[in-house]
């Protein structure tokens, strides 16, 4: 959306110069110069808008505008980073509203890939505290309804669980990476059993998902396109797991993810 607005602005300025009989080579230089300036100005305006919000206040009702911005930027990034997304199984979550999307985590781009694959503009990912410090983007994420997890502060961690639970109860999807950190490879890491407390408390469905090949991007880019697979493997309704402990849920989800990843690798590799 930012790039679209910037392109339109650059074209309008160039067209105005054309009407003023500016030479063609100057028109090219003007377009090239105005384009990055217009992007900067639009980003600056968006940043100024975020200054009117209290970043320490829990966003009960996420701002749709910022969710839409993240979605469009995510789409643009997958193009720039030469990512081809192949999806499977998304029809089983098509009619679900408040569900926990639990997935493995191979690379930093995983949330971006899932947003594009699912076409969701209102998903609240649970992200590590460090992301909050990224200029501009960290503020966008807060206003879009994403939550940060402070692993070093149990009290803050409990707040994140409560916020995620409330989001599920409000029928918003919540994205949870159950390994807690990036595996940076194809193997699954150990799961954090506490990741399943949010859907448990909210009595929400659990959509078991896998993402594969995002770890290859660091090696492939920019010379080679990366085919990334995103699959919704299975949906557990609350009735399916209400009598299970978090350890039992974790073990079950681990087995589903492991088997699904093996199947996908046999199919696409």
Short mmCIF file of C-alpha atoms in Angstrom, two decimals:
data_model
loop_
_atom_site.label_atom_id
_atom_site.label_comp_id
_atom_site.label_asym_id
_atom_site.label_seq_id
_atom_site.Cartn_x
_atom_site.Cartn_y
_atom_site.Cartn_z
CA UNK A 1 0.00 0.00 0.00
CA UNK A 2 2.87 2.36 0.82
CA UNK A 3 4.56 1.54 -2.47
CA UNK A 4 1.30 1.97 -4.39
CA UNK A 5 0.71 5.41 -2.86
CA UNK A 6 4.34 6.37 -3.49
CA UNK A 7 4.13 5.25 -7.12
CA UNK A 8 0.94 7.24 -7.68
CA UNK A 9 2.49 10.33 -6.09
CA UNK A 10 5.67 10.00 -8.17
CA UNK A 11 3.62 9.60 -11.37
CA UNK A 12 1.49 12.66 -10.54
CA UNK A 13 4.55 14.83 -9.92
CA UNK A 14 6.18 13.55 -13.12
CA UNK A 15 2.96 14.18 -15.08
CA UNK A 16 2.79 17.72 -13.74
CA UNK A 17 6.35 18.34 -14.89
CA UNK A 18 5.46 16.88 -18.29
CA UNK A 19 2.59 19.34 -18.62
CA UNK A 20 5.08 22.09 -17.85
CA UNK A 21 7.14 20.96 -20.87
CA UNK A 22 10.05 19.59 -18.88
CA UNK A 23 12.53 17.60 -21.02
CA UNK A 24 12.10 13.81 -21.08
CA UNK A 25 15.45 13.06 -19.40
CA UNK A 26 14.53 15.41 -16.57
CA UNK A 27 11.21 13.58 -16.24
CA UNK A 28 13.07 10.32 -15.67
CA UNK A 29 15.33 11.91 -13.05
CA UNK A 30 12.36 13.56 -11.34
CA UNK A 31 10.48 10.24 -11.13
CA UNK A 32 13.54 8.43 -9.75
CA UNK A 33 14.07 11.21 -7.20
CA UNK A 34 10.45 11.68 -6.13
CA UNK A 35 9.77 7.94 -5.64
CA UNK A 36 12.05 7.33 -2.60
CA UNK A 37 11.18 10.74 -1.16
CA UNK A 38 7.45 9.94 -1.36
CA UNK A 39 8.02 6.58 0.34
CA UNK A 40 9.94 8.30 3.13
CA UNK A 41 7.21 10.92 3.59
CA UNK A 42 4.44 8.32 3.73
CA UNK A 43 6.35 6.19 6.26
CA UNK A 44 7.01 9.34 8.31
CA UNK A 45 3.29 10.19 8.30
CA UNK A 46 2.41 6.68 9.46
CA UNK A 47 5.00 6.93 12.23
CA UNK A 48 3.55 10.26 13.38
CA UNK A 49 0.10 8.63 13.53
CA UNK A 50 1.45 5.94 15.90
CA UNK A 51 2.70 8.66 18.28
CA UNK A 52 -0.92 9.44 19.19
CA UNK A 53 -1.31 6.01 20.77
CA UNK A 54 -0.02 4.78 24.12
CA UNK A 55 2.25 1.84 23.29
CA UNK A 56 2.11 0.57 26.89
CA UNK A 57 -1.67 0.24 26.76
CA UNK A 58 -3.16 -3.09 25.74
CA UNK A 59 -4.92 -2.74 22.41
CA UNK A 60 -8.30 -4.36 23.06
CA UNK A 61 -9.61 -3.65 19.58
CA UNK A 62 -6.80 -3.73 17.00
CA UNK A 63 -6.68 -1.01 14.38
CA UNK A 64 -7.74 -2.51 11.03
CA UNK A 65 -5.65 -0.02 9.10
CA UNK A 66 -2.39 -1.28 10.61
CA UNK A 67 -3.41 -4.91 10.14
CA UNK A 68 -4.07 -4.18 6.46
CA UNK A 69 -0.74 -2.35 6.17
CA UNK A 70 1.14 -5.34 7.59
CA UNK A 71 -0.65 -7.67 5.16
CA UNK A 72 0.24 -5.56 2.10
CA UNK A 73 3.84 -5.06 3.22
CA UNK A 74 4.08 -8.83 3.83
CA UNK A 75 2.90 -9.50 0.26
CA UNK A 76 5.47 -7.06 -1.10
CA UNK A 77 8.27 -8.65 0.95
CA UNK A 78 7.53 -12.14 -0.37
CA UNK A 79 7.90 -10.75 -3.90
CA UNK A 80 11.14 -8.89 -3.13
CA UNK A 81 12.60 -11.88 -1.26
CA UNK A 82 11.65 -14.21 -4.12
CA UNK A 83 9.40 -16.49 -2.11
CA UNK A 84 6.92 -18.78 -3.84
CA UNK A 85 4.28 -19.89 -1.33
CA UNK A 86 2.52 -23.24 -1.79
CA UNK A 87 -0.46 -23.76 0.51
CA UNK A 88 -2.34 -26.83 1.62
CA UNK A 89 -5.29 -27.42 3.94
CA UNK A 90 -6.43 -23.82 4.46
CA UNK A 91 -9.98 -24.78 3.55
CA UNK A 92 -10.38 -26.42 6.98
CA UNK A 93 -9.87 -23.10 8.79
CA UNK A 94 -11.81 -21.00 6.29
CA UNK A 95 -14.88 -20.70 8.52
CA UNK A 96 -13.02 -20.58 11.85
CA UNK A 97 -12.69 -17.27 13.66
CA UNK A 98 -11.05 -17.50 17.07
CA UNK A 99 -8.47 -20.28 16.77
CA UNK A 100 -4.87 -20.81 17.83
CA UNK A 101 -2.53 -21.31 14.89
CA UNK A 102 0.35 -23.39 16.29
CA UNK A 103 3.33 -23.94 14.03
CA UNK A 104 7.01 -24.75 13.84
CA UNK A 105 9.41 -21.86 13.38
CA UNK A 106 12.33 -22.01 10.93
CA UNK A 107 13.08 -18.36 10.10
CA UNK A 108 12.16 -14.77 10.90
CA UNK A 109 9.97 -14.54 7.80
CA UNK A 110 7.57 -17.27 9.02
CA UNK A 111 4.86 -14.87 10.31
CA UNK A 112 5.02 -12.92 7.03
CA UNK A 113 4.61 -16.14 5.05
CA UNK A 114 1.62 -17.23 7.13
CA UNK A 115 -0.10 -13.84 6.83
CA UNK A 116 0.20 -13.99 3.04
CA UNK A 117 -0.79 -17.67 2.84
CA UNK A 118 -3.86 -17.23 5.06
CA UNK A 119 -4.77 -13.73 3.79
CA UNK A 120 -5.54 -12.79 7.38
CA UNK A 121 -5.34 -9.13 8.36
CA UNK A 122 -6.38 -9.64 11.99
CA UNK A 123 -4.13 -12.42 13.29
CA UNK A 124 -2.40 -11.69 16.60
CA UNK A 125 1.01 -13.34 16.65
CA UNK A 126 2.85 -13.91 19.91
CA UNK A 127 6.30 -12.47 19.24
CA UNK A 128 9.48 -12.11 21.22
CA UNK A 129 10.06 -8.88 23.12
CA UNK A 130 12.99 -7.82 20.93
CA UNK A 131 10.70 -7.25 17.92
CA UNK A 132 9.05 -4.40 19.83
CA UNK A 133 12.28 -2.38 19.53
CA UNK A 134 12.33 -2.40 15.71
CA UNK A 135 11.73 1.22 14.60
CA UNK A 136 8.22 1.90 13.30
CA UNK A 137 7.42 -1.79 12.68
CA UNK A 138 7.27 -2.54 16.40
CA UNK A 139 4.65 0.17 16.86
CA UNK A 140 2.66 -1.05 13.85
CA UNK A 141 2.57 -4.55 15.32
CA UNK A 142 1.23 -3.31 18.64
CA UNK A 143 -1.57 -1.34 16.98
CA UNK A 144 -2.39 -4.30 14.75
CA UNK A 145 -3.02 -6.41 17.87
CA UNK A 146 0.18 -8.44 18.06
CA UNK A 147 1.54 -9.34 21.50
CA UNK A 148 5.08 -9.49 22.81
CA UNK A 149 6.39 -12.18 25.15
CA UNK A 150 9.00 -11.25 27.73
CA UNK A 151 10.61 -14.57 28.62
CA UNK A 152 12.68 -13.00 31.42
CA UNK A 153 9.68 -11.61 33.30
CA UNK A 154 7.10 -14.21 34.45
CA UNK A 155 4.59 -11.50 35.34
CA UNK A 156 4.77 -9.97 31.86
CA UNK A 157 4.62 -13.45 30.37
CA UNK A 158 1.38 -14.09 32.25
CA UNK A 159 -0.06 -10.85 30.84
CA UNK A 160 0.74 -12.05 27.33
CA UNK A 161 -1.08 -15.34 27.97
CA UNK A 162 -4.11 -13.41 29.28
CA UNK A 163 -4.08 -11.07 26.27
CA UNK A 164 -3.80 -13.98 23.85
CA UNK A 165 -6.62 -15.80 25.63
CA UNK A 166 -8.83 -12.70 25.44
CA UNK A 167 -8.06 -12.36 21.72
CA UNK A 168 -9.21 -15.95 21.15
CA UNK A 169 -12.37 -15.32 23.16
CA UNK A 170 -12.99 -12.25 20.97
CA UNK A 171 -12.85 -14.60 17.96
CA UNK A 172 -9.50 -13.39 16.65
CA UNK A 173 -6.93 -15.93 15.39
CA UNK A 174 -3.71 -16.07 17.42
CA UNK A 175 -0.40 -17.32 15.99
CA UNK A 176 1.86 -19.26 18.35
CA UNK A 177 5.29 -20.69 17.54
CA UNK A 178 5.46 -23.63 19.93
CA UNK A 179 9.24 -24.07 19.71
CA UNK A 180 9.62 -20.61 21.24
CA UNK A 181 12.48 -19.69 18.94
CA UNK A 182 13.71 -20.34 15.40
CA UNK A 183 15.10 -23.78 14.66
CA UNK A 184 17.10 -22.31 11.71
CA UNK A 185 16.88 -25.69 10.01
CA UNK A 186 14.52 -28.49 9.02
CA UNK A 187 14.45 -30.28 12.37
CA UNK A 188 11.76 -29.56 14.96
CA UNK A 189 12.96 -28.12 18.25
CA UNK A 190 11.58 -28.90 21.70
CA UNK A 191 8.08 -27.54 22.33
CA UNK A 192 7.05 -25.19 25.12
CA UNK A 193 4.05 -26.85 26.76
CA UNK A 194 2.87 -23.47 28.08
CA UNK A 195 2.11 -22.43 24.49
CA UNK A 196 -1.12 -24.43 24.71
CA UNK A 197 -2.46 -22.64 27.78
CA UNK A 198 -4.09 -19.89 25.72
CA UNK A 199 -6.37 -22.11 23.63
CA UNK A 200 -7.04 -24.24 26.71
CA UNK A 201 -8.24 -21.27 28.74
CA UNK A 202 -10.25 -19.85 25.83
CA UNK A 203 -11.76 -23.25 24.88
CA UNK A 204 -10.60 -22.44 21.35
CA UNK A 205 -9.80 -24.71 18.38
CA UNK A 206 -6.15 -25.46 17.69
CA UNK A 207 -5.08 -25.37 14.04
CA UNK A 208 -1.91 -27.44 13.70
CA UNK A 209 0.23 -25.93 10.94
CA UNK A 210 3.69 -26.45 9.48
CA UNK A 211 5.96 -24.25 7.42
CA UNK A 212 8.92 -25.65 5.52
CA UNK A 213 11.92 -24.35 3.56
CA UNK A 214 12.00 -20.80 4.98
CA UNK A 215 15.36 -21.71 6.53
CA UNK A 216 16.73 -22.08 2.96
CA UNK A 217 16.12 -18.42 2.12
CA UNK A 218 19.37 -17.19 3.66
CA UNK A 219 21.29 -19.45 1.26
CA UNK A 220 19.06 -18.99 -1.81
CA UNK A 221 18.53 -15.23 -1.83
CA UNK A 222 18.98 -13.34 -4.12
CA UNK A 223 20.14 -15.83 -6.75
CA UNK A 224 17.45 -18.46 -6.37
CA UNK A 225 13.75 -18.41 -5.62
CA UNK A 226 12.64 -20.30 -2.51
CA UNK A 227 9.56 -22.51 -2.59
CA UNK A 228 7.95 -22.35 0.85
CA UNK A 229 5.23 -24.79 1.87
CA UNK A 230 2.57 -23.79 4.40
CA UNK A 231 0.08 -26.46 5.44
CA UNK A 232 -2.81 -26.59 7.88
CA UNK A 233 -2.50 -30.21 8.97
CA UNK A 234 -5.42 -30.66 11.34
CA UNK A 235 -7.83 -28.77 13.58
CA UNK A 236 -8.38 -29.87 17.17
CA UNK A 237 -11.69 -28.70 18.57
CA UNK A 238 -11.78 -28.03 22.32
CA UNK A 239 -13.78 -31.22 22.83
CA UNK A 240 -10.91 -33.18 21.28
CA UNK A 241 -8.33 -32.07 23.83
CA UNK A 242 -10.25 -30.82 26.89
CA UNK A 243 -9.27 -33.85 28.97
CA UNK A 244 -5.61 -33.75 27.92
CA UNK A 245 -2.75 -32.12 29.82
CA UNK A 246 -0.56 -29.54 28.09
CA UNK A 247 2.16 -32.21 27.89
CA UNK A 248 -0.20 -34.61 26.11
CA UNK A 249 -1.37 -31.87 23.72
CA UNK A 250 2.25 -30.93 23.03
CA UNK A 251 3.23 -34.54 22.27
CA UNK A 252 0.25 -35.01 19.97
CA UNK A 253 0.93 -31.78 18.05
CA UNK A 254 4.63 -32.66 17.76
CA UNK A 255 3.79 -36.00 16.14
CA UNK A 256 1.33 -34.39 13.70
CA UNK A 257 3.87 -31.74 12.68
CA UNK A 258 6.72 -34.25 12.34
CA UNK A 259 4.67 -36.60 10.15
CA UNK A 260 3.33 -33.72 8.03
CA UNK A 261 6.81 -32.32 7.41
CA UNK A 262 8.06 -35.73 6.31
CA UNK A 263 5.10 -36.11 3.94
CA UNK A 264 5.62 -32.64 2.45
CA UNK A 265 9.34 -33.26 1.88
CA UNK A 266 8.59 -36.54 0.09
CA UNK A 267 5.99 -34.74 -2.03
CA UNK A 268 7.84 -31.53 -2.99
CA UNK A 269 11.54 -32.39 -2.77
#
